[in-house]
GROMACS .gro file of C-alpha atoms in nm:
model
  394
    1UNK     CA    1   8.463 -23.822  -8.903
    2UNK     CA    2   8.285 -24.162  -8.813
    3UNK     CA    3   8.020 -24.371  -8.962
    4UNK     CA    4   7.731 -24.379  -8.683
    5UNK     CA    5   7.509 -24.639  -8.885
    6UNK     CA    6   7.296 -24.673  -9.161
    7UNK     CA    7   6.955 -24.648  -9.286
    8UNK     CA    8   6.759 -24.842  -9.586
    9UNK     CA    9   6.491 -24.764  -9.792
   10UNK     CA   10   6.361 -24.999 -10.048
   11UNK     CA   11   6.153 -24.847 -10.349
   12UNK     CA   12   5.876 -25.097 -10.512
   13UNK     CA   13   5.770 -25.172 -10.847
   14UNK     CA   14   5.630 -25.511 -10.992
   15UNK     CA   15   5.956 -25.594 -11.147
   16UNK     CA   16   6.245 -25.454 -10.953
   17UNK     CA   17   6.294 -25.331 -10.575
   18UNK     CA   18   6.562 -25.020 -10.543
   19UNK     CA   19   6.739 -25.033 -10.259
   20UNK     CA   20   6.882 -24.723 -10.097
   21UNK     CA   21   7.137 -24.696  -9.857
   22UNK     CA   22   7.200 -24.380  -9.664
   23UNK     CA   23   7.532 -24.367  -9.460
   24UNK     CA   24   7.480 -24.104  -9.190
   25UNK     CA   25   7.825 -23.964  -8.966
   26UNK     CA   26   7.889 -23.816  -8.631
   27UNK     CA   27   7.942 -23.469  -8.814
   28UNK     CA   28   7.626 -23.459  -8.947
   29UNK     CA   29   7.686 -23.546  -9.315
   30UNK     CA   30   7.503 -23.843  -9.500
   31UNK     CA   31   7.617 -24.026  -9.814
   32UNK     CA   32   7.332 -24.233 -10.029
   33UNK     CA   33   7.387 -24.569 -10.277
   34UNK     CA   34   7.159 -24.777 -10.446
   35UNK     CA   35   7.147 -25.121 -10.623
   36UNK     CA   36   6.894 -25.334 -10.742
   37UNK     CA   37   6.877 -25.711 -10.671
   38UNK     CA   38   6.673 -25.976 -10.839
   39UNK     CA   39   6.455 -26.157 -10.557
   40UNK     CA   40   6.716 -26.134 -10.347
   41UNK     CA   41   6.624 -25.733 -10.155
   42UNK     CA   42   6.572 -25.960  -9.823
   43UNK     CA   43   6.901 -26.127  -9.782
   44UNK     CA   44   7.058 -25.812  -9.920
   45UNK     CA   45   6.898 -25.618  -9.623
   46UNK     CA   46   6.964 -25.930  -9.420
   47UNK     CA   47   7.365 -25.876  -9.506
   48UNK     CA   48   7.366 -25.500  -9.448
   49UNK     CA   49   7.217 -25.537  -9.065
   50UNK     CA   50   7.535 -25.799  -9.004
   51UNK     CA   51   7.804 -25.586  -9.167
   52UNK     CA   52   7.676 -25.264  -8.986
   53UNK     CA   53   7.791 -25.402  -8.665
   54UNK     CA   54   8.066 -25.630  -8.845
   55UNK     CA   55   8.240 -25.361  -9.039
   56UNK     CA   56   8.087 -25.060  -9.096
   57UNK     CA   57   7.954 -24.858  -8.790
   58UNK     CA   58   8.242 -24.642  -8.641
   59UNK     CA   59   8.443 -24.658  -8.939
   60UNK     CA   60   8.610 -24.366  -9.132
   61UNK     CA   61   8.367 -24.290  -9.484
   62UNK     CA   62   8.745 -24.116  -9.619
   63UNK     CA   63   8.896 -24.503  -9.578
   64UNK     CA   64   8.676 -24.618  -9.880
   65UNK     CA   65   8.976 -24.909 -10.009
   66UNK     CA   66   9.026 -25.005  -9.607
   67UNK     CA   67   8.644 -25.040  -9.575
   68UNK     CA   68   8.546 -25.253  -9.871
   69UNK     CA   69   8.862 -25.459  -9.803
   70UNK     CA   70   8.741 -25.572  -9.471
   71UNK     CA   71   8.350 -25.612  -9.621
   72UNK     CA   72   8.464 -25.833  -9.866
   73UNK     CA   73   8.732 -26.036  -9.668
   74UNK     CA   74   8.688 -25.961  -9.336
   75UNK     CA   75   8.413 -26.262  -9.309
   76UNK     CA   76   8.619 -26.489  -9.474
   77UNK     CA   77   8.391 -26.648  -9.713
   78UNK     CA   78   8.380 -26.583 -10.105
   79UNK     CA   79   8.151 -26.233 -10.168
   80UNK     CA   80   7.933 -26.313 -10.407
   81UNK     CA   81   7.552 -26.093 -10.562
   82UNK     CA   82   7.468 -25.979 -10.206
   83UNK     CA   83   7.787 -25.920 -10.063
   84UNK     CA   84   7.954 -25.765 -10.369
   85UNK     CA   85   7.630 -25.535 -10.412
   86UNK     CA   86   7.589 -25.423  -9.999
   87UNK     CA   87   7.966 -25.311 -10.034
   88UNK     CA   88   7.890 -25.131 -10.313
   89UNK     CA   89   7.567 -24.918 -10.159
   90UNK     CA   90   7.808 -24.831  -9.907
   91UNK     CA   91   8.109 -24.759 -10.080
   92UNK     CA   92   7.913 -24.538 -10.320
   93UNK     CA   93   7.793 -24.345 -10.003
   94UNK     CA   94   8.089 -24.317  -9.833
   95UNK     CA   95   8.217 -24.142 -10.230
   96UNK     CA   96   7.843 -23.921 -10.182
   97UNK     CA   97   8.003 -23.815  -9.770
   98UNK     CA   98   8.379 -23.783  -9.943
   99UNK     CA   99   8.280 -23.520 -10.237
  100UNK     CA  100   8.062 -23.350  -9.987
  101UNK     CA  101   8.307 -23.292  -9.723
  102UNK     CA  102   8.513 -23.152 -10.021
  103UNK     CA  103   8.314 -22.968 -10.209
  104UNK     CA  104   8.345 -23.171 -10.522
  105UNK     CA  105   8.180 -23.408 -10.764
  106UNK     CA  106   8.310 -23.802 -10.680
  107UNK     CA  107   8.490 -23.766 -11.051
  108UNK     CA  108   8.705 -23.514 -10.953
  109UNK     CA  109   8.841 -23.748 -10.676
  110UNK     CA  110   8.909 -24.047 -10.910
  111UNK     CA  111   9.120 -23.838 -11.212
  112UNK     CA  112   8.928 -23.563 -11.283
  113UNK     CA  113   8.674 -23.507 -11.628
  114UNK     CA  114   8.752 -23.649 -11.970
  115UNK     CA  115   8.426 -23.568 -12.092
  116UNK     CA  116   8.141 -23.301 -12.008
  117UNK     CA  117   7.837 -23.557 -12.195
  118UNK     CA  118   7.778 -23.903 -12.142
  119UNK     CA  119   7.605 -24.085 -12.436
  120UNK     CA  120   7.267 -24.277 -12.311
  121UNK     CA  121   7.066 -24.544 -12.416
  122UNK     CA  122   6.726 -24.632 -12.393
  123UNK     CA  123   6.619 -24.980 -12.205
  124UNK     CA  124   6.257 -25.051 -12.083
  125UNK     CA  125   6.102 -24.860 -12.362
  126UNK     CA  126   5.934 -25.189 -12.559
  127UNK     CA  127   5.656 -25.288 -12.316
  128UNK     CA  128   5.423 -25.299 -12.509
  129UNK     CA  129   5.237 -25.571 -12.775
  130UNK     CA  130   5.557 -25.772 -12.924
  131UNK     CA  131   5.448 -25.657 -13.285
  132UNK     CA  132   5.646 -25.460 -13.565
  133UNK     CA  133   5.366 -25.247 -13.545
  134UNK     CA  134   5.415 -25.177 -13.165
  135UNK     CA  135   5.730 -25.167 -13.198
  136UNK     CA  136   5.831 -24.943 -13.478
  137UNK     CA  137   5.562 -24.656 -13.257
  138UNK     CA  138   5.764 -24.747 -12.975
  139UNK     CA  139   6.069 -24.670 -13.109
  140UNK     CA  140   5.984 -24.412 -13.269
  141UNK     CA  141   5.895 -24.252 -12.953
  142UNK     CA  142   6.293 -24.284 -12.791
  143UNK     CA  143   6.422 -24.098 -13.085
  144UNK     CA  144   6.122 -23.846 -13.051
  145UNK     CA  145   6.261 -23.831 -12.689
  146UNK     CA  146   6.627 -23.721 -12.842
  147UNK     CA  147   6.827 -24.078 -12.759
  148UNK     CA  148   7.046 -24.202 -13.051
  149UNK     CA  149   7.075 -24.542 -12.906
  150UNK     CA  150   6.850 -24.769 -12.755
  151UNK     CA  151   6.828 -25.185 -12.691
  152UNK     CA  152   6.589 -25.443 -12.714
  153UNK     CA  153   6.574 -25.782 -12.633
  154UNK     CA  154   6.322 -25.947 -12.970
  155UNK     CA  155   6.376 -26.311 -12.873
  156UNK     CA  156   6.053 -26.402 -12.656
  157UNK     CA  157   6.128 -26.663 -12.442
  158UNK     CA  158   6.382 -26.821 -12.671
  159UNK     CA  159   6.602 -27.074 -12.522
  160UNK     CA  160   6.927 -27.236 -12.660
  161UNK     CA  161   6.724 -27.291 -12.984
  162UNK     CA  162   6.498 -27.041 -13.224
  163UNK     CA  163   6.286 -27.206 -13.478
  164UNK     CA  164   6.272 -27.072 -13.797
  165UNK     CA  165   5.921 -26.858 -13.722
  166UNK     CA  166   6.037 -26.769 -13.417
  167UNK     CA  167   6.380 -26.619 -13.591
  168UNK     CA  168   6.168 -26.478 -13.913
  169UNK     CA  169   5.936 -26.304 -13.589
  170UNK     CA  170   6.251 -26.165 -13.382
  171UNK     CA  171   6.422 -26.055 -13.733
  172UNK     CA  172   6.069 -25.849 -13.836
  173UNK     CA  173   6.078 -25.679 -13.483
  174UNK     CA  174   6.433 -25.581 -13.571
  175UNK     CA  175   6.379 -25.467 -13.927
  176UNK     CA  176   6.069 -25.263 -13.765
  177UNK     CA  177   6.275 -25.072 -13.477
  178UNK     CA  178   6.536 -25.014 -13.724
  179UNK     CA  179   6.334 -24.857 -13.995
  180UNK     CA  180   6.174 -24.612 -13.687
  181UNK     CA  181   6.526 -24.487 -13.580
  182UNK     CA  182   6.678 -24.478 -13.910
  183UNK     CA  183   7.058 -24.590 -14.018
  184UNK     CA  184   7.231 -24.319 -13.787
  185UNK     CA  185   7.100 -24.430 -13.410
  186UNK     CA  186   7.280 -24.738 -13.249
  187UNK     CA  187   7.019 -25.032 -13.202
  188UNK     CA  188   7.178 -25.273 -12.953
  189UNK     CA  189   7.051 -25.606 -12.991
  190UNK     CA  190   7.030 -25.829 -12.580
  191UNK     CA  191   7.034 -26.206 -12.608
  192UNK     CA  192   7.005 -26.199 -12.164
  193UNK     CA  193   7.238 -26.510 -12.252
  194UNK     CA  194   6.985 -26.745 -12.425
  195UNK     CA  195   7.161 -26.938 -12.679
  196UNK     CA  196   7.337 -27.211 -12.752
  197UNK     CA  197   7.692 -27.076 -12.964
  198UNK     CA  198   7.576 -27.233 -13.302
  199UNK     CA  199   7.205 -27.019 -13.253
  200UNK     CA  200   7.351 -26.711 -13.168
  201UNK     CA  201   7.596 -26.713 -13.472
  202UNK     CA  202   7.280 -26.795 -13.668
  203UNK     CA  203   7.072 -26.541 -13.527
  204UNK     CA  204   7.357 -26.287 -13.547
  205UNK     CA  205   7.402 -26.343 -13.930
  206UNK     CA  206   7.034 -26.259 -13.967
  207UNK     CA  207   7.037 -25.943 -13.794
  208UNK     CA  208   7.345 -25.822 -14.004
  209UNK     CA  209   7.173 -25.651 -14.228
  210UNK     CA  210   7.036 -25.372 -13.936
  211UNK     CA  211   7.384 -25.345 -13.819
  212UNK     CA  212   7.368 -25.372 -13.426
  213UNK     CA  213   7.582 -25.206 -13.257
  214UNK     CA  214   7.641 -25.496 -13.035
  215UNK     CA  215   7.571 -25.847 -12.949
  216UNK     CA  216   7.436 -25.881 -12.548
  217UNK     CA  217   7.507 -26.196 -12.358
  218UNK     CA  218   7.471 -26.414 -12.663
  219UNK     CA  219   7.541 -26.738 -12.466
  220UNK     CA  220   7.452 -26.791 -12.091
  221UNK     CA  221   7.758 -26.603 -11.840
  222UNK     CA  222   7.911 -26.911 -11.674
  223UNK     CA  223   8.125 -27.085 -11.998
  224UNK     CA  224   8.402 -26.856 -12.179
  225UNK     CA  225   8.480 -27.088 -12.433
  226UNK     CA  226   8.112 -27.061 -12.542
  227UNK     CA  227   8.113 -26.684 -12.596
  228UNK     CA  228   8.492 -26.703 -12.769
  229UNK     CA  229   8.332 -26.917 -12.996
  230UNK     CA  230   8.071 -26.711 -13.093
  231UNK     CA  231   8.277 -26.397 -13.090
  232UNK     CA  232   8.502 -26.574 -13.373
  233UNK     CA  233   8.216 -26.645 -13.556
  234UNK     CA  234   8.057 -26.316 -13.584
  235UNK     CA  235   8.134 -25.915 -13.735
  236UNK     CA  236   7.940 -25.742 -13.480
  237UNK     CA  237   8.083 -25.653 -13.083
  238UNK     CA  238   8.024 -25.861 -12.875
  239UNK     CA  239   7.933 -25.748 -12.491
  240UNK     CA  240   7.910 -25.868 -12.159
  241UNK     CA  241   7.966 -25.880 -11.804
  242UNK     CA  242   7.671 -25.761 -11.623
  243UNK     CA  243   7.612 -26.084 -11.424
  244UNK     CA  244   8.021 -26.081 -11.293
  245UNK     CA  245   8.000 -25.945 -10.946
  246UNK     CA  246   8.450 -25.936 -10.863
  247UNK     CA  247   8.668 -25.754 -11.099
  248UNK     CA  248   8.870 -26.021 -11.044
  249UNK     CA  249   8.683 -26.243 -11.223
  250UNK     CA  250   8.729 -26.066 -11.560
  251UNK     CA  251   9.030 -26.144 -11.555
  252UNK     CA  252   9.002 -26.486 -11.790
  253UNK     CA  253   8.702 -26.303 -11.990
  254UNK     CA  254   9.020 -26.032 -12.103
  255UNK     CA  255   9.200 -26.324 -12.197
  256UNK     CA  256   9.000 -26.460 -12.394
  257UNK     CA  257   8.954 -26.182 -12.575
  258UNK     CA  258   8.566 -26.316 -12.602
  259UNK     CA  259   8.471 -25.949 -12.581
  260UNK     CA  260   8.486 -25.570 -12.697
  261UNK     CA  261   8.238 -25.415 -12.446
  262UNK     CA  262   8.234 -25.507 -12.114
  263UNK     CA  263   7.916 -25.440 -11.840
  264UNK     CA  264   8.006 -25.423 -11.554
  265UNK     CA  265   7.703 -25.306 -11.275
  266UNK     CA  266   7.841 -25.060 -11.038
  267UNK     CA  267   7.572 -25.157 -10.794
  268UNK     CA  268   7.731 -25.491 -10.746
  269UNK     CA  269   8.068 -25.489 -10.835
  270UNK     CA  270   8.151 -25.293 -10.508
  271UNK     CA  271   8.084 -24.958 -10.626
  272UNK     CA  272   8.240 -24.687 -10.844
  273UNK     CA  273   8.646 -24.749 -10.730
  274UNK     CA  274   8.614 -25.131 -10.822
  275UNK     CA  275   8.439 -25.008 -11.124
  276UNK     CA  276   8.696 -24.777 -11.191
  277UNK     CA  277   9.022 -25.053 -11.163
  278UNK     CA  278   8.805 -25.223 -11.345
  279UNK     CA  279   8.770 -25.036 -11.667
  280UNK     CA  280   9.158 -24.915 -11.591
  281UNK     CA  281   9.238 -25.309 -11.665
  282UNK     CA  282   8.940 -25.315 -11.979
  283UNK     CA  283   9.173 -25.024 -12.107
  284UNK     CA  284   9.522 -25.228 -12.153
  285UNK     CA  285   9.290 -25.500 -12.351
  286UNK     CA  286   9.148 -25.260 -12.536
  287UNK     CA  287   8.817 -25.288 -12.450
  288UNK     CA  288   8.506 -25.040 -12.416
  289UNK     CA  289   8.337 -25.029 -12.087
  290UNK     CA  290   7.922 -24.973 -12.098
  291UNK     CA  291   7.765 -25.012 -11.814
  292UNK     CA  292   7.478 -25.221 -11.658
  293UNK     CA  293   7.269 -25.008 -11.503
  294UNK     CA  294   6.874 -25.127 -11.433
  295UNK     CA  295   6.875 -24.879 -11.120
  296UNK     CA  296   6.706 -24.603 -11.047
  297UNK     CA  297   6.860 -24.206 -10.981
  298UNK     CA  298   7.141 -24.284 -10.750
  299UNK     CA  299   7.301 -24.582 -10.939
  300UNK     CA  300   7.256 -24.397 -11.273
  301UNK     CA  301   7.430 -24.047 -11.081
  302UNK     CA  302   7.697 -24.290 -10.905
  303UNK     CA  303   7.783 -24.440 -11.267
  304UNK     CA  304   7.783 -24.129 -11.460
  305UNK     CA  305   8.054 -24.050 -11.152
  306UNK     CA  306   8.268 -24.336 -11.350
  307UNK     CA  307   8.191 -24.264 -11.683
  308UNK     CA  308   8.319 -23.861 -11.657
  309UNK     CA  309   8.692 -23.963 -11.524
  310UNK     CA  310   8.702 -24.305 -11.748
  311UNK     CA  311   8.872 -24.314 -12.101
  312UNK     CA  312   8.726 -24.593 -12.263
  313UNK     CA  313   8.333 -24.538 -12.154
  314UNK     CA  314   8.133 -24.616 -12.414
  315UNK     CA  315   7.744 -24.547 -12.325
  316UNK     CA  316   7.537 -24.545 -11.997
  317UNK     CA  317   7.204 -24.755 -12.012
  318UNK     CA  318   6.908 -24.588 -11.896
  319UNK     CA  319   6.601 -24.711 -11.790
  320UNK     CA  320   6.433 -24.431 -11.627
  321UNK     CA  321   6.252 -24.242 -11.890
  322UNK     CA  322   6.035 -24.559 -11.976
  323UNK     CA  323   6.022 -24.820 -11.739
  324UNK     CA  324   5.848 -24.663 -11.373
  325UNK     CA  325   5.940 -24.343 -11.477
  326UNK     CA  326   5.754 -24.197 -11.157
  327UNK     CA  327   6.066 -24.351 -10.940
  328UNK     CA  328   6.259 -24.002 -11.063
  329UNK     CA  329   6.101 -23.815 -10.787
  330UNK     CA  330   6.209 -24.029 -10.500
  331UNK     CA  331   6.531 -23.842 -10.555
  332UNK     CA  332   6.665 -23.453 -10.586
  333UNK     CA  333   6.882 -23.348 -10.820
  334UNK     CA  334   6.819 -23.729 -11.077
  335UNK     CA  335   7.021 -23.733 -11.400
  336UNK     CA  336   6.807 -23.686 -11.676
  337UNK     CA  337   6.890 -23.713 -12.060
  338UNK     CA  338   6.854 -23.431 -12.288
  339UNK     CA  339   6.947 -23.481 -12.641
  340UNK     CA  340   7.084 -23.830 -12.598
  341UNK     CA  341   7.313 -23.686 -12.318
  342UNK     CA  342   7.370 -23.695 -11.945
  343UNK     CA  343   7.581 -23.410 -11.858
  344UNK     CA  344   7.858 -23.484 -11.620
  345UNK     CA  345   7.737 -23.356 -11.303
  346UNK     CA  346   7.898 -23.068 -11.118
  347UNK     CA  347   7.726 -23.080 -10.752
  348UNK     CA  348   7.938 -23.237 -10.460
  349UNK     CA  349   7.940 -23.581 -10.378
  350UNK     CA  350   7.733 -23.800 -10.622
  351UNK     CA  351   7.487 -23.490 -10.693
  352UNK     CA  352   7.163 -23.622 -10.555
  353UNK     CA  353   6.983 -23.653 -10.242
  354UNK     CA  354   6.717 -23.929 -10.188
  355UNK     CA  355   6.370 -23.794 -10.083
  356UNK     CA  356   6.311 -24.063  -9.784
  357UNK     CA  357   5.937 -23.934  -9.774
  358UNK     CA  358   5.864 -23.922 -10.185
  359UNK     CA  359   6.046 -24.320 -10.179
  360UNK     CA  360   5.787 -24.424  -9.854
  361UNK     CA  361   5.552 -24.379 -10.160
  362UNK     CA  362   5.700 -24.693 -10.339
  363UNK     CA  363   5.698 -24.957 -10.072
  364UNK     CA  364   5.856 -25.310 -10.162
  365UNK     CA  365   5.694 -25.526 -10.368
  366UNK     CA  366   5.704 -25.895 -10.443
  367UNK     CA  367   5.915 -25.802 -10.740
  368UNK     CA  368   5.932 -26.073 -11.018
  369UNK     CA  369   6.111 -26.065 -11.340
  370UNK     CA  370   6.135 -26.391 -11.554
  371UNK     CA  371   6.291 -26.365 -11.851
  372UNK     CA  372   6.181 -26.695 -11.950
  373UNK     CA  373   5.763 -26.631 -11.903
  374UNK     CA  374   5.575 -26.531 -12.202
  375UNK     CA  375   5.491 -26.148 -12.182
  376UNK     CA  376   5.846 -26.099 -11.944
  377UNK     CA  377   5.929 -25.780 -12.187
  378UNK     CA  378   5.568 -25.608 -12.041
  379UNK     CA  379   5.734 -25.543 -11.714
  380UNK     CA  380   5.362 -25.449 -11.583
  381UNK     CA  381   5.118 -25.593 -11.317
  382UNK     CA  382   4.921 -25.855 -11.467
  383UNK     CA  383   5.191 -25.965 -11.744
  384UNK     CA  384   5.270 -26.349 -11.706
  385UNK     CA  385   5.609 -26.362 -11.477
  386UNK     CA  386   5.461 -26.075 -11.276
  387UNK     CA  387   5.325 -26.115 -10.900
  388UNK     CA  388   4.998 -26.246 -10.898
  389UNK     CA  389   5.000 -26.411 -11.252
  390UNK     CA  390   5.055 -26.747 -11.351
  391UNK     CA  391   5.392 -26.832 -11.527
  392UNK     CA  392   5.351 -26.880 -11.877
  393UNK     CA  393   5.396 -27.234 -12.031
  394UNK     CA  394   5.712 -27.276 -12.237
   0.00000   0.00000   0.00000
């Protein structure tokens, strides 16, 4: 069997563009994979075009370690977002051909089951006014829905500082979430790497009493010593990773030992395997493994793929129920959550099929998302940081 090419589809919304990547063969089968970039869905398609005649086109989908060692070397310079996250689409979709061609789910290639549920949390639920009041209905709503976690970013456009009415603000949206979901649900608590150390120890110390089940990104990605500092500082986990595109590259953030839960995105860490060595590695430290995951149907079914063969998987993040919630249908077979839960799929390959006509109804969009624009948390037309609006002043 030999890749003939591929195909990609992007799906639209105001905040994110989905891309999809279908893998087709000369025996007829095709393999899907999705990420989702960050104003970068151009270049990413850009890449794809080269490394279709560079590396991919006539290749053998069964070869999946051969092929993403020649993506991410064979050109020499360092992979970074877009390279790391076109290997992945592909190497996901050559995993999608793989199962297929077997008759199995991707898990049962990469160690078989360890678990039959995967825990979910709820993300993109909280666009709506930033008040307690909102809030607290908002919330409520998730747990109505059956999830016993969910996250929420309460910091407006907080950066490296938080006045005190600013923190007393964030703390009330905190104490007003956690008195809708009660003691027993996990409330996971994103910082999208705002603070300075000393403000994030601060800020942690207030949110204590609502006991968060983790600390996001506290500091921004790019200084370990930062977040080591803060994670001495503090009681709760501390988790990150979402924004470190090489496995290899968590390599110092293990020895640090800056954090319990680790994020990696499957979309652009170069796909489920490099996820998988990944977590493997996480395991010796110790360390939990939760997933980034901001994608629509096929990333969420390609990392539910890791989390049913992987030890030390924690929770899968889940945006899909709140956020563009129509996106579902641009895909057969889409996880959904029932009680909290994902159940491991048991359909070959990743156990999903992308409906190229239902995603046509989606085109790309000038998606924007700034986390640093008043209203960001909206994720809706019209919000400031969306297309057409004006970015808010700071």
């Amino acid at each position: 069997m030999r890749i003939t090419g591929i195909s990609t589809h992007v799906v639209g919304t105001p905040w994110r563009n989905l891309t999809y990547v279908q893998v087709h063969t000369d025996e007829g089968l095709t393999g899907v994979g999705e990420t989702r970039m960050l104003g970068h869905t151009d270049a990413l398609i850009g890449y794809l075009r080269e490394a279709e005649t560079n590396h991919i086109a006539g290749s053998d989908p069964f070869a999946i370690e051969d092929l993403v060692r020649r993506m991410k070397y064979g050109d020499y310079g360092r992979a970074g977002e877009i390279v790391m996250s076109g290997i992945a689409v592909v190497e996901m979709a050559c995993w999608d051909i793989k199962g297929k061609a077997l008759g199995v789910p991707v898990w049962q290639l990469l160690g078989g089951r360890v678990t039959d549920r995967v825990k979910a949390y709820a993300n993109g639920w909280y666009t709506t006014e930033r008040t307690p009041e909102a809030y607290h209905k908002a919330a409520r709503t998730v747990v109505e829905r059956g999830y016993r976690a969910l996250k929420i970013d309460p910091f407006g456009t907080g950066h490296f500082e938080l006045d005190h009415q600013q923190t007393r603000y964030a703390v009330s949206l905190i104490e007003a979430v956690r008195d809708a979901i009660g003691p027993d649900a996990e409330l996971m608590v994103e910082m999208h790497g705002r603070f300075s150390p000393a403000t994030a120890v601060r800020l942690a110390r207030e949110l204590a009493p609502f006991a968060p089940a983790w600390l996001e990104e506290p500091v921004p990605p790019e200084n370990l010593k930062a977040l080591r500092k803060v994670a001495d500082k503090v009681d709760i986990p501390v988790a990150t990773g979402e924004r470190i595109h090489d496995r290899i590259e968590f390599r110092e953030l293990f020895e640090s030992q800056a954090a319990d839960i680790i994020q990696p995105d499957v979309g652009h860490l170069g796909g489920i395997l490099e996820a998988r060595k990944l977590a493997a590695t996480a395991e010796t430290h110790y360390v939990l493994v939760a997933p980034h995951n901001v994608g629509g149907p096929v990333l969420t079914a390609a990392t539910l793929q890791l989390a049913g063969c992987t030890p030390n998987f924690k929770i899968l993040e889940h945006f899909n129920d709140f956020a563009d919630a129509d996106i579902k249908k641009v895909v057969k077979g889409a996880p959904q959550v029932v009680d909290g839960y994902f159940t491991l799929p048991d359909a070959p390959g990743l156990g999903v099929e992308l409906d190229v006509d239902a995603a046509a109804e989606f085109p790309q969009q000038q998606a924007r998302f700034d986390l640093w624009a008043e209203g960001w948390e909206k994720r809706a037309p019209g919000s400031p940081g969306a297309p057409g609006s004006p970015r808010a002043g700071r």
